[in-house]
PDB file of C-alpha atoms and ligand atoms in Angstrom:
ATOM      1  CA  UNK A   1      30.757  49.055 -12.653  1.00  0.00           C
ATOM      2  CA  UNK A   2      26.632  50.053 -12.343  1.00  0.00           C
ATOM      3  CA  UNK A   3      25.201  53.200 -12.523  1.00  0.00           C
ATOM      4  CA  UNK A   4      21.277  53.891 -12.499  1.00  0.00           C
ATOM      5  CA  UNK A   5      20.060  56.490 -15.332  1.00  0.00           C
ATOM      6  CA  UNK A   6      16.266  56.896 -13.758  1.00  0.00           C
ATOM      7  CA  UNK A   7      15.206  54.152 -13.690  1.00  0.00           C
ATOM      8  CA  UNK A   8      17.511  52.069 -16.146  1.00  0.00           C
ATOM      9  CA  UNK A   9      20.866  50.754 -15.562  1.00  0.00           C
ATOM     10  CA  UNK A  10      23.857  51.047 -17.234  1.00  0.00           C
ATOM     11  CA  UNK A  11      26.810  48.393 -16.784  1.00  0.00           C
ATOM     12  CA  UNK A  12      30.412  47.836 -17.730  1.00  0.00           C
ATOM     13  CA  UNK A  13      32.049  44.562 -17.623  1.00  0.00           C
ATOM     14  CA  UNK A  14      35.112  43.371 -19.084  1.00  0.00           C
ATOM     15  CA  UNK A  15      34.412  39.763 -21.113  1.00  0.00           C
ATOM     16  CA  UNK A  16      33.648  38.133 -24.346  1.00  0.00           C
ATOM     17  CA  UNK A  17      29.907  39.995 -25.591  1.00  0.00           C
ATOM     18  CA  UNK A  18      28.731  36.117 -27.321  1.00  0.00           C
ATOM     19  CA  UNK A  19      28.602  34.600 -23.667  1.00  0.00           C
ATOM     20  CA  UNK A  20      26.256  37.220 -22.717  1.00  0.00           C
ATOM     21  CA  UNK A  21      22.551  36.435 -21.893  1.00  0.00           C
ATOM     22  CA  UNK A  22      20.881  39.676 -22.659  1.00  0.00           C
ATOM     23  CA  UNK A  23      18.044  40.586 -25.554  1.00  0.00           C
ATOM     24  CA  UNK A  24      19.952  42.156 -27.902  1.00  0.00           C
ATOM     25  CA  UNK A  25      23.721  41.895 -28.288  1.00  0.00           C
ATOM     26  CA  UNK A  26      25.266  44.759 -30.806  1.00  0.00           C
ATOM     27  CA  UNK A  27      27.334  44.266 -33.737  1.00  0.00           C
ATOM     28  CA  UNK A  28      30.424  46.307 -34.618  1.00  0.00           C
ATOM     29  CA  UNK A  29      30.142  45.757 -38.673  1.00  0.00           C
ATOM     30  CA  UNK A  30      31.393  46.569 -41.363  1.00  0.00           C
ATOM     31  CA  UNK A  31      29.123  48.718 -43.843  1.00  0.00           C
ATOM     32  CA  UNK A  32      28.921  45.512 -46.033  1.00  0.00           C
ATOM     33  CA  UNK A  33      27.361  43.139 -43.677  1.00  0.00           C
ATOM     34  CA  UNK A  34      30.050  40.866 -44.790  1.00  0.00           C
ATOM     35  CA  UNK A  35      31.356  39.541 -41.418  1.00  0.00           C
ATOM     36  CA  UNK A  36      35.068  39.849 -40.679  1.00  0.00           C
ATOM     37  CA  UNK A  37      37.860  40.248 -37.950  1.00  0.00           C
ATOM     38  CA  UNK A  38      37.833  41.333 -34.135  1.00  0.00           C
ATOM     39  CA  UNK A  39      33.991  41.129 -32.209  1.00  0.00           C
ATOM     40  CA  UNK A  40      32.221  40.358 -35.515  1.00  0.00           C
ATOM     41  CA  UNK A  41      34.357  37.281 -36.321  1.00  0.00           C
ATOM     42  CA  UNK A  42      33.483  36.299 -32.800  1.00  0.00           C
ATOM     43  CA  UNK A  43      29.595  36.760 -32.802  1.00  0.00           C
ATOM     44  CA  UNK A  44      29.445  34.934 -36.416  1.00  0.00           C
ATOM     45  CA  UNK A  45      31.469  32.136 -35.392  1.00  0.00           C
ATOM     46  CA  UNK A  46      29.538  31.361 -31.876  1.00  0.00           C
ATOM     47  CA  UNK A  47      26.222  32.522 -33.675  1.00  0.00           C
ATOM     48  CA  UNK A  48      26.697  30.632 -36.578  1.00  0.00           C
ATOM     49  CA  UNK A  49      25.899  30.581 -40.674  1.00  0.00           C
ATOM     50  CA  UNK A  50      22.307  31.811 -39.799  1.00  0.00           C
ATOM     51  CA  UNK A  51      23.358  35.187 -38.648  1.00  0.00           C
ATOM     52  CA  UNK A  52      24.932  36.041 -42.136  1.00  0.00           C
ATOM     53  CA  UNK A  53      22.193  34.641 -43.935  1.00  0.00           C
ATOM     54  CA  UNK A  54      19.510  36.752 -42.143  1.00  0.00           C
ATOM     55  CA  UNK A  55      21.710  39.513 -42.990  1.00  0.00           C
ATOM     56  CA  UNK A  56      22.437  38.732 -47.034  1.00  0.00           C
ATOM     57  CA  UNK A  57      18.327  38.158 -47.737  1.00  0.00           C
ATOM     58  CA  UNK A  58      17.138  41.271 -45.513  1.00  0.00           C
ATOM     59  CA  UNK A  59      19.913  43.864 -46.218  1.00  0.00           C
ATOM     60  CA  UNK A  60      21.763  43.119 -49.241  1.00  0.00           C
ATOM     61  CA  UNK A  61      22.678  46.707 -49.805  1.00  0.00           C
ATOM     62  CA  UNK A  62      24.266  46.410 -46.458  1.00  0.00           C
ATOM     63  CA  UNK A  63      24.311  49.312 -43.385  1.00  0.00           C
ATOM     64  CA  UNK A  64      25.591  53.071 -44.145  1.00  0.00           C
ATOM     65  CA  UNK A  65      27.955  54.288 -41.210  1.00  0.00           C
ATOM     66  CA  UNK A  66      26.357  55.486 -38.409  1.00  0.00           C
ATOM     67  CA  UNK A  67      23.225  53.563 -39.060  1.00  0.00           C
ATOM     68  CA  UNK A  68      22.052  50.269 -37.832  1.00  0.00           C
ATOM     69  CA  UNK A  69      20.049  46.799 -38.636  1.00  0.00           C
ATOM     70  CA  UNK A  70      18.632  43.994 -36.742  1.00  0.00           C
ATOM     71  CA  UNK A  71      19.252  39.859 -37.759  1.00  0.00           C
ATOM     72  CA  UNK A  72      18.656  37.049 -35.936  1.00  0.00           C
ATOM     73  CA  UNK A  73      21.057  36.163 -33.372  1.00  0.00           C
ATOM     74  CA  UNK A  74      21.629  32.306 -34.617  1.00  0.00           C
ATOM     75  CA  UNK A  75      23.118  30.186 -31.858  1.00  0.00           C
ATOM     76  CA  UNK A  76      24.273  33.138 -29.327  1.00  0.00           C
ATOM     77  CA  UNK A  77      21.215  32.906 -26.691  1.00  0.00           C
ATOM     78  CA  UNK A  78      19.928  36.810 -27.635  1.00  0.00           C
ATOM     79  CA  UNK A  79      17.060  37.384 -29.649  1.00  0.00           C
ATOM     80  CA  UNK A  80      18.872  39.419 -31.810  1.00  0.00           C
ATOM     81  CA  UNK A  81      22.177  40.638 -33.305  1.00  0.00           C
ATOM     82  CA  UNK A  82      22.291  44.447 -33.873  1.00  0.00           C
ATOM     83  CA  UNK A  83      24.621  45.152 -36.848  1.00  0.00           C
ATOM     84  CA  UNK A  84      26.203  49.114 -36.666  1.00  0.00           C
ATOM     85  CA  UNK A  85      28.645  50.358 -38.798  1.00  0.00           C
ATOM     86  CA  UNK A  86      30.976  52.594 -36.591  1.00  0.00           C
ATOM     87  CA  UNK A  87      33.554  55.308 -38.790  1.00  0.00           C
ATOM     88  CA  UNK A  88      37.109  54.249 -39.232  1.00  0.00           C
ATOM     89  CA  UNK A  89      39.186  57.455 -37.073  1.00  0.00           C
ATOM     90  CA  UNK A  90      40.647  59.352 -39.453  1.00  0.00           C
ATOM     91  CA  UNK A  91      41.652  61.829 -37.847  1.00  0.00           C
ATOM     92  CA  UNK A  92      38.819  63.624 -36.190  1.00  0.00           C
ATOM     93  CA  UNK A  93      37.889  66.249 -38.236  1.00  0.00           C
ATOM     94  CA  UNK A  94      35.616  63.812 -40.420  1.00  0.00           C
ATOM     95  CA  UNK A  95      32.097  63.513 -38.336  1.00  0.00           C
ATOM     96  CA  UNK A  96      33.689  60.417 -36.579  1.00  0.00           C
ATOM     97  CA  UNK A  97      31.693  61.606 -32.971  1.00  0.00           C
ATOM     98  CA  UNK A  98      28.474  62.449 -34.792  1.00  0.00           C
ATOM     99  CA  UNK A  99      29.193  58.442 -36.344  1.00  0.00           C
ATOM    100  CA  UNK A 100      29.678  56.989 -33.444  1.00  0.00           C
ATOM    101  CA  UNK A 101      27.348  58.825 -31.181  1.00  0.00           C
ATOM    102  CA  UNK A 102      24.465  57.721 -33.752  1.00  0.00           C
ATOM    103  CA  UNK A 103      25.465  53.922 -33.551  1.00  0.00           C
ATOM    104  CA  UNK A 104      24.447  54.065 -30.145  1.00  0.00           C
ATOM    105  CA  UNK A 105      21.471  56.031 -30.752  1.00  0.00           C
ATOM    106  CA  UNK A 106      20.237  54.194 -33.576  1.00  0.00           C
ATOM    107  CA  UNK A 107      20.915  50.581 -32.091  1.00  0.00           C
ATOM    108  CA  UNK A 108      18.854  51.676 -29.276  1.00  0.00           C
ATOM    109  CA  UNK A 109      16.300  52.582 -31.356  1.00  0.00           C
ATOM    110  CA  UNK A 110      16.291  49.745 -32.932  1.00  0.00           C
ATOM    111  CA  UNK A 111      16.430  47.221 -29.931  1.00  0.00           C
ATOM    112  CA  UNK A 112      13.362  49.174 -28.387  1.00  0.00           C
ATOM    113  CA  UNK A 113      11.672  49.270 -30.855  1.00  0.00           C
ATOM    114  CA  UNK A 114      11.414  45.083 -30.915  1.00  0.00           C
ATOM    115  CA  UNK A 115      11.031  45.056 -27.393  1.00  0.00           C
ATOM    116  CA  UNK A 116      14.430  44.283 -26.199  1.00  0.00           C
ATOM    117  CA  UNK A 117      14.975  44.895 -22.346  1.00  0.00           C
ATOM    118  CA  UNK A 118      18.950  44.295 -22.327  1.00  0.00           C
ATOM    119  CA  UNK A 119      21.217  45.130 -24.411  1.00  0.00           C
ATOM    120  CA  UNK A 120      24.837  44.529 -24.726  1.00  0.00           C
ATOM    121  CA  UNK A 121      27.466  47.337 -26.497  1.00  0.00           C
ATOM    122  CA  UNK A 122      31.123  46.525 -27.388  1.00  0.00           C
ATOM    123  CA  UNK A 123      33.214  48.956 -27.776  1.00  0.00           C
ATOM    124  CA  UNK A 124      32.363  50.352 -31.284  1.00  0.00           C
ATOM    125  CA  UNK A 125      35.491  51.515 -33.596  1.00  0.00           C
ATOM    126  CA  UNK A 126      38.394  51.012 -31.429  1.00  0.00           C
ATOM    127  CA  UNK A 127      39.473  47.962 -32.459  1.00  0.00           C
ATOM    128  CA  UNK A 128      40.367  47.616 -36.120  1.00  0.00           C
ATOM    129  CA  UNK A 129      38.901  51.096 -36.788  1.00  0.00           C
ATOM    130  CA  UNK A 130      41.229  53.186 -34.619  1.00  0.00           C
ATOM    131  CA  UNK A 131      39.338  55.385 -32.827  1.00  0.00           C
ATOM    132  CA  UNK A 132      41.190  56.324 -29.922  1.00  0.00           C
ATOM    133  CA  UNK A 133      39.396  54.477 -26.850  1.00  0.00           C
ATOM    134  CA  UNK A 134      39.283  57.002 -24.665  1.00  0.00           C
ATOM    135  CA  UNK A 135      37.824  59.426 -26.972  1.00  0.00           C
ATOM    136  CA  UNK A 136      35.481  56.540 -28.156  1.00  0.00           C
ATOM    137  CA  UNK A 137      34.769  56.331 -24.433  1.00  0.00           C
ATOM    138  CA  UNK A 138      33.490  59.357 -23.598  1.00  0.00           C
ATOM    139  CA  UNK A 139      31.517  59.681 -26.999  1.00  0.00           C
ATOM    140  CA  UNK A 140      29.691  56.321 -26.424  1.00  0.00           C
ATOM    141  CA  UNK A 141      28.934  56.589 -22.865  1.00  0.00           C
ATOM    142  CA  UNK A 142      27.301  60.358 -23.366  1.00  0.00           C
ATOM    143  CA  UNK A 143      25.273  58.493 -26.488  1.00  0.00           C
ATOM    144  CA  UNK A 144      23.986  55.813 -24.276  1.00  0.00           C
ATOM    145  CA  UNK A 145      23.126  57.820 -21.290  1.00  0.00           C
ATOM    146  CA  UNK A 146      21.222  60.673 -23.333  1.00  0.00           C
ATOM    147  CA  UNK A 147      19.798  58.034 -24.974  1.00  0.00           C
ATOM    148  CA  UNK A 148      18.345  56.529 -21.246  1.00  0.00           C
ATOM    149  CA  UNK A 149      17.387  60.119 -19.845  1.00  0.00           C
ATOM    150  CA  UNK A 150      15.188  60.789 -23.021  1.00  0.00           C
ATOM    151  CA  UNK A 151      13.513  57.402 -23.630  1.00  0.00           C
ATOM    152  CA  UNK A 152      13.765  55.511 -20.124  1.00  0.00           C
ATOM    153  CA  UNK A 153      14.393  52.498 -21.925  1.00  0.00           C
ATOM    154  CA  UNK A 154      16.065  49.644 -22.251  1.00  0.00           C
ATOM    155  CA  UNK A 155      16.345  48.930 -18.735  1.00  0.00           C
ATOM    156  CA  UNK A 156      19.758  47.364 -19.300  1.00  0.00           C
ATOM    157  CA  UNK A 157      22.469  48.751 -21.012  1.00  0.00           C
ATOM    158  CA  UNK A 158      25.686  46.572 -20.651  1.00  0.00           C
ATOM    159  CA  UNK A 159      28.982  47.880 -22.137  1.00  0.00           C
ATOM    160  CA  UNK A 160      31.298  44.438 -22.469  1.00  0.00           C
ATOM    161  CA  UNK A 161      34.676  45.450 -23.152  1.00  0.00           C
ATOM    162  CA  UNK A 162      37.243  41.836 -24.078  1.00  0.00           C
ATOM    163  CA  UNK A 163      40.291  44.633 -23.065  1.00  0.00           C
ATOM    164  CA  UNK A 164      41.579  45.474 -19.956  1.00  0.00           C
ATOM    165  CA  UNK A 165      42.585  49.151 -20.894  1.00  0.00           C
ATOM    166  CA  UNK A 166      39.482  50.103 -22.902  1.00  0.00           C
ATOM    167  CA  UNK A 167      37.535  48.642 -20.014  1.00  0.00           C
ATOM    168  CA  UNK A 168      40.004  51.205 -17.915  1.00  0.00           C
ATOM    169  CA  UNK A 169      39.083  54.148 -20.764  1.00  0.00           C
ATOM    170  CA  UNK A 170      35.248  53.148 -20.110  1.00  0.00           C
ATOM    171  CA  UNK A 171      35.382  52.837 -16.515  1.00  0.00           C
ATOM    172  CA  UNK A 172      37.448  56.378 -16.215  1.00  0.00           C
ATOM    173  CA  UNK A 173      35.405  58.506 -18.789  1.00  0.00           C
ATOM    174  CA  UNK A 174      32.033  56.956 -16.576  1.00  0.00           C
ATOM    175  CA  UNK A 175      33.671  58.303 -13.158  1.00  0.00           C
ATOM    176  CA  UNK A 176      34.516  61.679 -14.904  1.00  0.00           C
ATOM    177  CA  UNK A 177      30.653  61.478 -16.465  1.00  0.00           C
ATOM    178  CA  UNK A 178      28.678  61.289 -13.211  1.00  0.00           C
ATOM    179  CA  UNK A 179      30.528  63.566 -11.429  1.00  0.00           C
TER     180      UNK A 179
HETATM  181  P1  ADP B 201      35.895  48.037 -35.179  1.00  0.00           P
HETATM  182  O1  ADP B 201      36.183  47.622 -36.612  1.00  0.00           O
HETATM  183  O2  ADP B 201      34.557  48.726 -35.019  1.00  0.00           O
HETATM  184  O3  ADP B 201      37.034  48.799 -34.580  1.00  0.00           O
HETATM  185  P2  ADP B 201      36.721  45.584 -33.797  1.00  0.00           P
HETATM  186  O4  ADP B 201      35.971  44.305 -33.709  1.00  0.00           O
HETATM  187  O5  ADP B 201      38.034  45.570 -34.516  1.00  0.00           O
HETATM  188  O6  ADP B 201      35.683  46.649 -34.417  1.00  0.00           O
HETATM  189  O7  ADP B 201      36.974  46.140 -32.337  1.00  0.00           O
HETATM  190  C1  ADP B 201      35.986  46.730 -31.538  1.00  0.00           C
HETATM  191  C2  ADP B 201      36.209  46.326 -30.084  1.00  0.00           C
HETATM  192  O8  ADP B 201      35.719  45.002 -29.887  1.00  0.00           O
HETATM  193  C3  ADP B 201      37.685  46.314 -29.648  1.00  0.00           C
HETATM  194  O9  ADP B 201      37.786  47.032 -28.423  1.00  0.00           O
HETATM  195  C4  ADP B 201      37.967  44.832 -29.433  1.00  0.00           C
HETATM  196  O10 ADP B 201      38.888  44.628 -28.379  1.00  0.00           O
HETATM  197  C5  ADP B 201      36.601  44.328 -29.033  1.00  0.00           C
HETATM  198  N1  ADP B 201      36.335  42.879 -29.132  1.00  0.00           N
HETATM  199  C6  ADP B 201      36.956  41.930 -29.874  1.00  0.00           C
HETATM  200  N2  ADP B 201      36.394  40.711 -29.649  1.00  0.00           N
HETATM  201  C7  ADP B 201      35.398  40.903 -28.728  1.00  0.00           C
HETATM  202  C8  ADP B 201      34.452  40.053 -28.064  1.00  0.00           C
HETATM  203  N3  ADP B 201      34.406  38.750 -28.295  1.00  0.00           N
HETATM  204  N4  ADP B 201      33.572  40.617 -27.180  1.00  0.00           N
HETATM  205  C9  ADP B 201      33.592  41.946 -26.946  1.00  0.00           C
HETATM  206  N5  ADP B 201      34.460  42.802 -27.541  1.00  0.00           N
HETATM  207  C10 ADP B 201      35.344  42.295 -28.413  1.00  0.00           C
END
């Protein structure tokens, strides 16, 4: 699914985010940097030992929720990895939005700002972190397309979603968005 934001574009497609050949491909992390389960497992084990090493010498405080850090990108054919620290749902009530909606912003930020043209999103917090996908949806689509209207760049934003039904969330909450 494509829709144009000015002149940007803005993509979902449902697939594995290490095969992707884009500038920048996003992180879901943990505040530690440490590596782990689900999409991060995945980029450090196609990207390699480097990826985690970048990310030990230049961050060794690690990444505050909602906040977000560039390494290198190791074997995966991106410049960069993107490390964001999405909230764990708890509920709702706790800022989880605000959270999420500033992973988006602030990875953007950060992928401009070193030039990036593409970039490639999973689906931040709904895997191990619970936040209900639809609700994720909405909040992460609305991030990234405020995000486009204001700053007319990247010129590619790709969501790639590995599940079938949060690809269906995504793809739903877009429909309902550019009505
Ligand atoms: P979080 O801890 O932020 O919830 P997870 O990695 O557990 O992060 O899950 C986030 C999303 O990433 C989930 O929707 C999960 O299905 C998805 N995911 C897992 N592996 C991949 C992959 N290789 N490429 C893209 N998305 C992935």
């Amino acid at each position: 699914m494509l829709v144009h934001a000015g002149k940007c574009r803005l993509l979902l497609v449902q697939g594995d985010i290490t095969q992707q050949h884009v500038d920048a491909i996003v992180n879901a992390a943990n505040s530690r940097l440490a590596g782990g389960g689900g999409v991060d497992g995945a980029i450090h084990a196609a990207g390699g030992p480097d990826i985690l090493e970048d990310t030990r010498r230049k961050y060794p405080n690690g990444c505050p929720v909602g906040d977000a850090v560039a390494s290198s990108a190791g074997r995966l054919s991106a410049g960069y990895v993107i490390h964001t620290v999405g909230p764990v749902w708890q509920g709702g009530q706790s800022g989880e939005a605000e959270a999420l909606a500033s992973c988006f912003r602030k990875s953007l930020q950060v992928a401009v700002d070193l030039g990036c043209k593409s970039v490639a999103f999973p689906a931040i917090s709904t895997g191990a972190y619970g936040y209900p996908r639809d609700l994720a949806a909405n909040v992460s689509l609305k991030a990234v397309l405020d995000f486009l209207k204001w700053h007319r760049q990247p010129d590619e934003v790709r969501f790639v979603l590995f599940e079938e039904g949060v690809f269906g969330a995504f793809a739903h909450s877009l429909e309902l968005l550019m009505k």
